[in-house]
Amino acid sequence: MALLLRIAIIILIIYIFYKGVRYLTDPKRKLDEAYENGQYYFYDDVKNIRKNFFISYKDALFEGEKYLGTTENAFEVVSIFVFVHDPMKLQGFTKEDFLYLEKEILMNYPNAKINWKNPIEQLMKD
C-alpha cells in the first residue's frame, strides 16, 4: 500500500510540473499579458488558416481574418482583413504605427493584401 501511495504522489508531482510548464509556455497567455502591459505580441497559428491571428500593440488588440487564395505556384493566404477590438484605444496611433503592423503581418504572409476596417481604413487611404 505504501508503494502505491508513493507512485501516486510521484505521478501527481509530474502532472503538476507538466501543467505548470504548459501554462507558462501558452501563447494565448503571453498575448493576454502583452495586451495588459501595452507591449507588442503577434499570436498566430500559421498552419491553421481558419484561425484568426491577434496582435497586441500599444494598448490595442487587433484581430486579422485570413483568406486563402491562389498564387502563381500554390494556395496561400492572399487577403487579410485587420480590425481593432476597441476603436477608442486607437487614440495616439499614427500612420507609421499601422505601416509597422503591416510589415510585421507581411513577414508571415508575404503574398497577402492587407485591408484595414474602419476607422483605420480612412487613415490609410490618405
XYZ file of N, CA and C in Angstrom:
378
model
N 0.815 -1.202 0.000
C 0.000 0.000 0.000
C 0.860 1.267 0.000
N 1.952 1.256 0.773
C 2.842 2.417 0.831
C 3.491 2.665 -0.528
N 3.845 1.604 -1.244
C 4.444 1.739 -2.572
C 3.460 2.373 -3.547
N 2.213 1.955 -3.493
C 1.176 2.517 -4.351
C 0.973 3.999 -4.074
N 1.004 4.396 -2.810
C 0.872 5.811 -2.436
C 2.050 6.629 -2.943
N 3.253 6.100 -2.871
C 4.439 6.810 -3.373
C 4.360 6.998 -4.884
N 3.930 5.961 -5.584
C 3.789 6.071 -7.043
C 2.742 7.119 -7.395
N 1.638 7.150 -6.680
C 0.583 8.138 -6.932
C 1.102 9.558 -6.682
N 1.889 9.759 -5.645
C 2.443 11.085 -5.346
C 3.427 11.510 -6.428
N 4.256 10.589 -6.890
C 5.208 10.903 -7.966
C 4.466 11.271 -9.247
N 3.433 10.518 -9.582
C 2.635 10.824 -10.773
C 1.964 12.183 -10.633
N 1.462 12.508 -9.452
C 0.840 13.806 -9.211
C 1.846 14.945 -9.360
N 3.046 14.766 -8.860
C 4.090 15.800 -8.981
C 4.469 16.013 -10.443
N 4.614 14.925 -11.188
C 4.932 15.032 -12.614
C 3.802 15.743 -13.361
N 2.563 15.426 -13.055
C 1.411 16.056 -13.701
C 1.364 17.554 -13.396
N 1.590 17.933 -12.160
C 1.580 19.351 -11.781
C 2.714 20.091 -12.488
N 3.883 19.505 -12.559
C 5.006 20.109 -13.268
C 4.676 20.293 -14.746
N 4.093 19.284 -15.369
C 3.706 19.338 -16.778
C 2.698 20.458 -17.031
N 1.686 20.554 -16.174
C 0.676 21.607 -16.330
C 1.293 22.993 -16.142
N 2.221 23.120 -15.207
C 2.896 24.390 -14.977
C 3.703 24.843 -16.181
N 4.422 23.921 -16.796
C 5.206 24.248 -17.994
C 4.279 24.620 -19.146
N 3.205 23.889 -19.316
C 2.248 24.224 -20.384
C 1.627 25.593 -20.165
N 1.323 25.938 -18.930
C 0.743 27.248 -18.629
C 1.738 28.357 -18.945
N 2.976 28.182 -18.568
C 3.984 29.221 -18.776
C 4.337 29.412 -20.245
N 4.203 28.378 -21.052
C 4.548 28.488 -22.470
C 3.335 28.694 -23.370
N 2.158 28.883 -22.815
C 0.935 29.065 -23.593
C 0.961 30.416 -24.309
N 0.904 30.426 -25.650
C 0.964 31.691 -26.379
C -0.245 32.596 -26.115
N -1.394 32.026 -25.847
C -2.580 32.848 -25.554
C -2.379 33.624 -24.248
N -1.751 32.998 -23.269
C -1.455 33.682 -22.015
C -0.457 34.806 -22.256
N 0.527 34.557 -23.118
C 1.515 35.591 -23.443
C 0.853 36.774 -24.141
N -0.124 36.497 -25.007
C -0.857 37.577 -25.670
C -1.617 38.409 -24.649
N -2.308 37.759 -23.738
C -3.060 38.478 -22.713
C -2.139 39.335 -21.848
N -0.988 38.802 -21.506
C -0.029 39.548 -20.690
C 0.529 40.753 -21.450
N 0.844 40.568 -22.730
C 1.346 41.675 -23.544
C 0.277 42.754 -23.707
N -0.966 42.350 -23.874
C -2.067 43.315 -24.015
C -2.243 44.128 -22.741
N -2.166 43.476 -21.602
C -2.293 44.189 -20.325
C -1.158 45.176 -20.104
N 0.040 44.839 -20.605
C 1.209 45.694 -20.404
C 1.449 46.672 -21.553
N 0.616 46.632 -22.584
C 0.762 47.538 -23.714
C 1.969 47.230 -24.576
N 2.352 45.962 -24.648
C 3.519 45.557 -25.422
C 3.089 44.926 -26.738
N 4.074 44.765 -27.636
C 3.818 44.129 -28.920
C 3.886 42.616 -28.757
N 2.907 41.912 -29.322
C 2.943 40.449 -29.384
C 2.076 39.999 -30.554
N 2.605 39.093 -31.350
C 1.902 38.545 -32.506
C 1.548 37.095 -32.199
N 0.264 36.793 -32.120
C -0.220 35.447 -31.793
C -0.936 34.882 -33.016
N -0.382 33.786 -33.546
C -0.972 33.208 -34.744
C -0.636 31.728 -34.835
N -1.559 30.981 -35.390
C -1.323 29.594 -35.744
C -1.202 29.567 -37.263
N 0.030 29.674 -37.752
C 0.277 29.815 -39.186
C -0.226 28.605 -39.969
N -0.213 27.452 -39.352
C -0.622 26.237 -40.048
C -2.135 26.096 -40.160
N -2.888 26.863 -39.401
C -4.342 26.777 -39.433
C -4.902 28.069 -40.023
N -5.312 28.006 -41.268
C -5.823 29.179 -41.979
C -7.140 29.655 -41.378
N -7.908 28.770 -40.808
C -9.225 29.142 -40.282
C -9.154 29.967 -39.003
N -8.048 29.892 -38.311
C -7.910 30.650 -37.069
C -7.391 32.051 -37.357
N -8.032 33.028 -36.788
C -7.583 34.402 -36.923
C -6.325 34.613 -36.097
N -5.552 35.640 -36.464
C -4.397 35.986 -35.653
C -4.716 37.232 -34.835
N -3.943 37.426 -33.781
C -4.129 38.569 -32.893
C -2.803 39.294 -32.724
N -2.878 40.616 -32.646
C -1.695 41.439 -32.409
C -2.003 42.388 -31.264
N -1.158 42.359 -30.273
C -1.229 43.333 -29.192
C -0.173 44.386 -29.490
N -0.586 45.645 -29.501
C 0.348 46.723 -29.815
C -0.157 48.015 -29.179
N 0.633 48.619 -28.339
C 0.327 49.906 -27.707
C -1.081 49.948 -27.102
N -1.398 49.051 -26.229
C -2.681 49.007 -25.517
C -3.884 48.681 -26.400
N -3.677 48.333 -27.657
C -4.786 47.980 -28.543
C -4.641 46.520 -28.966
N -5.780 45.872 -29.177
C -5.782 44.481 -29.621
C -6.393 44.419 -31.014
N -5.594 43.947 -31.966
C -6.023 43.821 -33.348
C -6.268 42.354 -33.661
N -7.227 42.117 -34.553
C -7.513 40.761 -34.999
C -7.489 40.746 -36.511
N -6.892 39.710 -37.079
C -6.792 39.587 -38.527
C -7.475 38.329 -39.019
N -8.328 38.498 -40.010
C -9.012 37.368 -40.643
C -8.253 37.004 -41.910
N -7.856 35.738 -42.021
C -7.063 35.274 -43.151
C -7.973 34.595 -44.176
N -7.688 34.860 -45.457
C -8.455 34.235 -46.531
C -7.504 33.581 -47.522
N -7.783 32.337 -47.827
C -6.951 31.539 -48.709
C -7.299 31.813 -50.164
N -6.280 31.819 -51.002
C -6.474 32.006 -52.430
C -5.306 31.393 -53.179
N -5.261 31.618 -54.476
C -4.196 31.033 -55.285
C -3.167 32.089 -55.657
N -1.920 31.664 -55.645
C -0.829 32.473 -56.175
C -0.345 31.747 -57.427
N 0.809 32.135 -57.935
C 1.308 31.505 -59.154
C 1.587 30.015 -58.972
N 2.060 29.640 -57.777
C 2.507 28.258 -57.602
C 1.740 27.456 -56.558
N 0.975 28.113 -55.705
C 0.379 27.372 -54.590
C -0.837 28.108 -54.041
N -1.490 27.445 -53.103
C -2.550 28.100 -52.337
C -1.899 28.787 -51.147
N -2.172 30.044 -50.994
C -1.573 30.854 -49.928
C -2.638 31.784 -49.356
N -2.307 32.420 -48.254
C -3.157 33.480 -47.718
C -2.947 34.693 -48.621
N -4.014 35.122 -49.290
C -3.889 36.226 -50.249
C -4.598 37.485 -49.781
N -5.421 37.365 -48.764
C -6.158 38.524 -48.287
C -6.294 38.448 -46.771
N -6.074 39.592 -46.137
C -6.197 39.674 -44.689
C -6.984 40.938 -44.352
N -8.019 40.781 -43.535
C -8.780 41.909 -43.027
C -8.426 42.097 -41.560
N -7.939 43.284 -41.222
C -7.500 43.560 -39.854
C -8.431 44.599 -39.243
N -8.852 44.331 -38.020
C -9.682 45.296 -37.302
C -9.253 45.350 -35.849
N -9.646 46.415 -35.189
C -9.307 46.610 -33.786
C -10.529 46.266 -32.942
N -10.304 45.668 -31.790
C -11.424 45.276 -30.929
C -12.090 46.489 -30.281
N -11.312 47.469 -29.873
C -11.860 48.657 -29.226
C -11.309 49.899 -29.921
N -12.091 50.519 -30.828
C -11.591 51.681 -31.566
C -11.157 52.851 -30.671
N -11.653 52.912 -29.455
C -11.265 54.000 -28.550
C -9.785 53.897 -28.147
N -9.207 52.709 -28.255
C -7.801 52.505 -27.892
C -6.848 53.003 -28.975
N -7.386 53.460 -30.113
C -6.541 53.925 -31.212
C -6.039 55.349 -31.019
N -6.461 56.000 -29.979
C -6.017 57.376 -29.743
C -4.501 57.406 -29.603
N -3.857 58.259 -30.367
C -2.408 58.388 -30.337
C -1.698 57.565 -31.403
N -2.407 56.706 -32.115
C -1.789 55.918 -33.176
C -1.550 56.797 -34.397
N -0.467 56.531 -35.096
C -0.149 57.257 -36.321
C -0.148 56.288 -37.497
N -0.042 56.852 -38.679
C 0.011 56.019 -39.878
C 1.247 55.123 -39.850
N 2.333 55.605 -39.264
C 3.564 54.813 -39.161
C 3.343 53.560 -38.301
N 2.512 53.674 -37.283
C 2.199 52.500 -36.454
C 1.518 51.411 -37.278
N 0.602 51.808 -38.119
C -0.116 50.836 -38.943
C 0.775 50.270 -40.049
N 1.681 51.096 -40.568
C 2.643 50.582 -41.544
C 3.578 49.559 -40.894
N 3.946 49.798 -39.641
C 4.755 48.834 -38.900
C 3.997 47.509 -38.729
N 2.720 47.601 -38.391
C 1.914 46.383 -38.231
C 1.779 45.640 -39.565
N 1.615 46.386 -40.651
C 1.548 45.751 -41.972
C 2.839 45.004 -42.278
N 3.966 45.622 -41.967
C 5.258 44.989 -42.210
C 5.383 43.690 -41.410
N 4.941 43.713 -40.170
C 5.004 42.520 -39.324
C 4.088 41.407 -39.860
N 2.923 41.774 -40.343
C 1.995 40.783 -40.903
C 2.571 40.190 -42.187
N 3.155 41.050 -43.022
C 3.705 40.577 -44.294
C 4.920 39.677 -44.110
N 5.565 39.733 -42.946
C 6.674 38.807 -42.687
C 6.159 37.367 -42.620
N 4.947 37.177 -42.119
C 4.354 35.839 -42.042
C 3.558 35.474 -43.286
N 2.977 36.470 -43.927
C 2.131 36.233 -45.100
C 2.562 37.177 -46.225
N 3.660 36.862 -46.912
C 4.217 37.798 -47.902
C 3.336 38.021 -49.126
N 2.433 37.098 -49.433
C 1.583 37.244 -50.621
C 0.232 37.872 -50.329
N 0.032 38.319 -49.113
C -1.289 38.809 -48.711
C -1.447 40.295 -48.994
N -2.670 40.652 -49.317
C -3.060 42.055 -49.418
C -3.789 42.385 -48.121
N -3.324 43.408 -47.430
C -3.879 43.735 -46.120
C -4.924 44.830 -46.278
N -6.106 44.563 -45.761
C -7.205 45.518 -45.767
C -7.549 45.860 -44.328
N -7.644 47.130 -44.047
C -7.999 47.583 -42.707
C -9.474 47.921 -42.686
N -10.122 47.629 -41.591
C -11.527 48.010 -41.430
C -11.589 49.385 -40.775
N -12.728 50.048 -40.940
C -12.898 51.398 -40.375
C -12.655 51.387 -38.882
N -12.137 52.412 -38.318
C -11.742 53.718 -38.853
C -10.314 53.751 -39.396
N -9.582 52.670 -39.287
C -8.190 52.648 -39.732
C -8.112 52.796 -41.248
N -9.081 52.234 -41.947
C -9.099 52.283 -43.405
C -9.047 53.718 -43.920
N -9.761 54.608 -43.277
C -9.795 56.013 -43.696
C -8.418 56.654 -43.550
N -7.726 56.349 -42.473
C -6.393 56.909 -42.254
C -5.397 56.388 -43.280
N -5.482 55.111 -43.618
C -4.528 54.503 -44.529
C -4.757 54.953 -45.972
N -5.946 55.374 -46.329
C -6.209 55.854 -47.692
C -5.575 57.204 -47.953
N -5.470 58.046 -46.945
C -4.919 59.393 -47.146
C -3.456 59.372 -47.458
